[in-house]
mmCIF file of C-alpha atoms in Angstrom:
data_model
loop_
_atom_site.group_PDB
_atom_site.id
_atom_site.type_symbol
_atom_site.label_atom_id
_atom_site.label_comp_id
_atom_site.label_asym_id
_atom_site.label_seq_id
_atom_site.Cartn_x
_atom_site.Cartn_y
_atom_site.Cartn_z
ATOM 1 C CA MET M 16 -3.154 -13.648 -12.387
ATOM 2 C CA ASP M 17 -5.929 -10.679 -11.881
ATOM 3 C CA THR M 18 -4.207 -7.594 -11.766
ATOM 4 C CA ASP M 19 -7.887 -5.328 -11.713
ATOM 5 C CA ALA M 20 -7.669 -6.985 -8.027
ATOM 6 C CA TRP M 21 -4.981 -5.081 -7.722
ATOM 7 C CA VAL M 22 -4.123 -1.694 -5.276
ATOM 8 C CA LYS M 23 -1.676 1.151 -5.412
ATOM 9 C CA LEU M 24 -1.854 4.088 -2.029
ATOM 10 C CA ARG M 25 0.153 7.027 -1.924
ATOM 11 C CA TRP M 26 -0.004 9.361 1.381
ATOM 12 C CA GLU M 27 2.469 12.277 1.536
ATOM 13 C CA LYS M 28 3.315 14.827 3.775
ATOM 14 C CA GLU M 29 5.401 17.780 3.849
ATOM 15 C CA SER M 30 8.906 16.351 2.452
ATOM 16 C CA ARG M 31 7.920 12.737 3.161
ATOM 17 C CA TYR M 32 5.818 10.326 0.629
ATOM 18 C CA TYR M 33 5.043 6.831 1.954
ATOM 19 C CA GLU M 34 3.301 3.927 -0.869
ATOM 20 C CA ALA M 35 2.187 0.639 -0.221
ATOM 21 C CA HIS M 36 0.928 -1.845 -3.211
ATOM 22 C CA LEU M 37 -1.134 -5.284 -3.086
ATOM 23 C CA HIS M 38 -0.496 -7.232 -5.666
ATOM 24 C CA GLN M 39 0.254 -10.706 -6.970
ATOM 25 C CA ASP M 40 3.959 -12.006 -7.547
ATOM 26 C CA LEU M 41 5.379 -14.676 -10.455
ATOM 27 C CA TRP M 42 3.408 -17.728 -8.956
ATOM 28 C CA GLY M 43 -0.232 -16.693 -8.011
ATOM 29 C CA GLU M 44 0.457 -15.159 -3.862
ATOM 30 C CA TRP M 45 -0.858 -12.228 -2.514
ATOM 31 C CA ILE M 46 2.406 -9.332 -0.633
ATOM 32 C CA VAL M 47 1.925 -5.654 0.346
ATOM 33 C CA THR M 48 4.787 -4.384 -0.649
ATOM 34 C CA ARG M 49 5.367 -0.926 1.243
ATOM 35 C CA VAL M 50 8.177 2.188 0.587
ATOM 36 C CA TRP M 51 8.463 5.105 2.209
ATOM 37 C CA GLY M 52 11.046 7.476 2.124
ATOM 38 C CA ARG M 53 11.619 11.046 0.860
ATOM 39 C CA ARG M 54 10.286 12.577 -2.053
ATOM 40 C CA GLY M 55 12.471 14.592 -4.493
ATOM 41 C CA GLY M 56 15.015 11.742 -3.133
ATOM 42 C CA ARG M 57 17.142 8.118 -4.433
ATOM 43 C CA LEU M 58 16.865 6.409 -1.598
ATOM 44 C CA GLY M 59 14.072 5.669 0.351
ATOM 45 C CA ARG M 60 12.824 2.260 2.269
ATOM 46 C CA VAL M 61 11.074 -0.731 0.794
ATOM 47 C CA LEU M 62 9.903 -4.037 3.104
ATOM 48 C CA HIS M 63 7.703 -7.454 0.500
ATOM 49 C CA VAL M 64 5.229 -8.714 3.987
ATOM 50 C CA PRO M 65 3.390 -11.834 2.145
ATOM 51 C CA CYS M 66 -0.049 -12.841 2.508
ATOM 52 C CA PRO M 67 -1.938 -15.329 3.777
ATOM 53 C CA SER M 68 -5.248 -14.432 0.766
ATOM 54 C CA ARG M 69 -6.541 -11.507 -0.755
ATOM 55 C CA ALA M 70 -8.760 -10.694 2.131
ATOM 56 C CA ASP M 71 -5.937 -10.195 4.766
ATOM 57 C CA GLY M 72 -3.964 -8.021 2.044
ATOM 58 C CA MET M 73 -6.967 -5.650 1.669
ATOM 59 C CA LYS M 74 -6.939 -5.510 6.075
ATOM 60 C CA LEU M 75 -3.454 -4.692 5.699
ATOM 61 C CA LEU M 76 -3.404 -1.945 3.219
ATOM 62 C CA ARG M 77 -6.602 -0.697 5.649
ATOM 63 C CA GLN M 78 -4.475 -0.701 8.992
ATOM 64 C CA ILE M 79 -1.693 1.112 6.760
ATOM 65 C CA ASP M 80 -4.088 3.793 5.598
ATOM 66 C CA ARG M 81 -5.201 4.533 8.937
ATOM 67 C CA THR M 82 -1.484 4.842 10.750
ATOM 68 C CA ARG M 83 -0.897 6.750 8.264
ATOM 69 C CA GLN M 84 -3.281 9.611 8.860
ATOM 70 C CA ARG M 85 -2.371 9.612 12.465
ATOM 71 C CA HIS M 86 0.877 10.060 11.656
ATOM 72 C CA GLY M 87 -0.856 13.232 9.620
ATOM 73 C CA TYR M 88 -0.361 12.387 5.873
ATOM 74 C CA ARG M 89 -2.677 12.654 3.604
ATOM 75 C CA CYS M 90 -4.035 10.082 0.755
ATOM 76 C CA VAL M 91 -3.439 11.454 -2.401
ATOM 77 C CA ARG M 92 -3.097 8.415 -4.969
ATOM 78 C CA ILE M 93 -5.258 4.977 -5.031
ATOM 79 C CA ASP M 94 -5.881 2.638 -8.262
ATOM 80 C CA GLY M 95 -7.726 -0.452 -8.235
ATOM 81 C CA PRO M 96 -10.671 -1.714 -6.161
ATOM 82 C CA TYR M 97 -9.669 0.188 -2.604
ATOM 83 C CA SER M 98 -12.811 1.281 -0.268
ATOM 84 C CA VAL M 99 -12.248 1.855 3.524
ATOM 85 C CA ASN M 100 -14.791 -0.340 5.126
ATOM 86 C CA SER M 101 -15.134 -3.280 2.485
ATOM 87 C CA GLY M 102 -13.524 -6.658 3.421
#
């Protein structure tokens, strides 16, 4: 399991936040975990999306990034190897 390849992104807008994490589960399968909710709140939502490969997970992260920006969110944190143009 290569944790150096994992990616975590966070966007914020006014009182809302959205996060997307590309990581592997215990069996080495790639997962995109999406988390969103009210900043400072205890409640939020979580969605796990299995991906056939890391490349497919990166493609999904780029789609999420574009959607968040279109909805007025600002990317405030990037952990891991991520580039909008990378494949």
